[in-house]
């Protein structure tokens, strides 16, 4: 079976398991701070995906949020690399029991091979194999229309707007946009961009498992994703992220971000 078909079956099975586990009590722990949560379901889902891949493809590499696989900086850009977030949007999972996704990006010899974002409670699988178009379940996704900032909705987590430095930069983008939205799952924000529901999504820091799956799908419909200074997003390190249709991406980048290059470079260094 091709890796793509295997991954598609695996992500759907992992989603079925999540829906079953949600019928029992969920164990919630905190990670780096009281608002950074992880549950037994995040961990069991990553275990399930990891064990299945290792059984079928023992030579594949794996980067997972909940600790499976190798540290991202030690990944070799050779062969297949799976980048996995078992639940993207854990706060939504805990508080809303919906609006979360399983995200999988697969790279082959350092190049994007396939992306999967599974909106578990809506049972909608967004998926793409590079060069072969993107799909919502079995429905082809349309190529993205270009839009300008003042006629677009943009995705941004409002928490960033209260931060002293990045808040000032992001506020100018929000002020110029038609309005903004926050979905609480980076993978689903990127999917909203890929569907043209958002013109763009910006954030100062994501891990590769947050963006890998969505980015491959976005690229397939003609969207663009870089860091806040226009550099490519790679899966071996965290990044600031700007995704959008090609026109708005260029507009936000040149008008609002490259003009703040020194400040953004200093912020990025502080986060490394
Ligand atoms: C988080 C979500 C959230 C984004 C955070 C991520 P998690 O992932 O994608 O929308 O703002 O930066 O860490 O912790 O729910 O997997
Ligand atoms: Ca995540
Ligand atoms: Ca997660």
mmCIF file of C-alpha atoms in Angstrom, residues 2-11 13-14 45-64 68-69 79-86 102-107 116:
data_model
loop_
_atom_site.group_PDB
_atom_site.id
_atom_site.type_symbol
_atom_site.label_atom_id
_atom_site.label_comp_id
_atom_site.label_asym_id
_atom_site.label_seq_id
_atom_site.Cartn_x
_atom_site.Cartn_y
_atom_site.Cartn_z
ATOM 1 C CA UNK A 2 1.297 3.477 -0.827
ATOM 2 C CA UNK A 3 2.346 5.516 2.216
ATOM 3 C CA UNK A 4 -0.350 8.065 1.323
ATOM 4 C CA UNK A 5 -3.198 5.527 1.528
ATOM 5 C CA UNK A 6 -1.732 4.018 4.683
ATOM 6 C CA UNK A 7 -1.553 7.478 6.331
ATOM 7 C CA UNK A 8 -5.121 8.273 5.282
ATOM 8 C CA UNK A 9 -6.475 5.091 6.880
ATOM 9 C CA UNK A 10 -4.359 5.632 9.978
ATOM 10 C CA UNK A 11 -5.512 9.198 10.652
ATOM 11 C CA UNK A 13 -8.714 5.243 12.653
ATOM 12 C CA UNK A 14 -6.934 7.522 15.158
ATOM 13 C CA UNK A 45 -3.272 8.974 20.010
ATOM 14 C CA UNK A 46 0.404 9.668 19.419
ATOM 15 C CA UNK A 47 1.268 6.160 20.770
ATOM 16 C CA UNK A 48 -1.258 4.629 18.359
ATOM 17 C CA UNK A 49 0.032 6.512 15.317
ATOM 18 C CA UNK A 50 3.704 5.955 16.186
ATOM 19 C CA UNK A 51 3.324 2.208 16.872
ATOM 20 C CA UNK A 52 1.437 1.661 13.612
ATOM 21 C CA UNK A 53 4.049 3.488 11.558
ATOM 22 C CA UNK A 54 6.939 1.638 13.217
ATOM 23 C CA UNK A 55 5.231 -1.738 12.642
ATOM 24 C CA UNK A 56 4.731 -1.015 8.955
ATOM 25 C CA UNK A 57 7.646 1.278 8.120
ATOM 26 C CA UNK A 58 10.425 0.751 10.698
ATOM 27 C CA UNK A 59 12.916 2.851 8.684
ATOM 28 C CA UNK A 60 10.698 5.984 8.666
ATOM 29 C CA UNK A 61 11.568 8.872 11.007
ATOM 30 C CA UNK A 62 9.046 10.525 13.316
ATOM 31 C CA UNK A 63 8.694 13.897 15.070
ATOM 32 C CA UNK A 64 5.779 13.959 17.511
ATOM 33 C CA UNK A 68 7.876 9.982 20.189
ATOM 34 C CA UNK A 69 10.619 9.890 17.591
ATOM 35 C CA UNK A 79 13.727 9.045 3.451
ATOM 36 C CA UNK A 80 10.273 9.548 4.954
ATOM 37 C CA UNK A 81 9.781 11.826 7.974
ATOM 38 C CA UNK A 82 6.380 11.987 9.694
ATOM 39 C CA UNK A 83 5.592 15.193 11.629
ATOM 40 C CA UNK A 84 2.659 14.564 13.971
ATOM 41 C CA UNK A 85 0.400 16.525 16.284
ATOM 42 C CA UNK A 86 -2.029 13.960 17.748
ATOM 43 C CA UNK A 102 -5.068 15.477 14.093
ATOM 44 C CA UNK A 103 -2.286 16.926 11.956
ATOM 45 C CA UNK A 104 0.207 14.877 9.941
ATOM 46 C CA UNK A 105 2.817 16.171 7.487
ATOM 47 C CA UNK A 106 5.004 13.654 5.660
ATOM 48 C CA UNK A 107 8.273 14.670 4.013
ATOM 49 C CA UNK A 116 -3.457 15.435 6.493
#
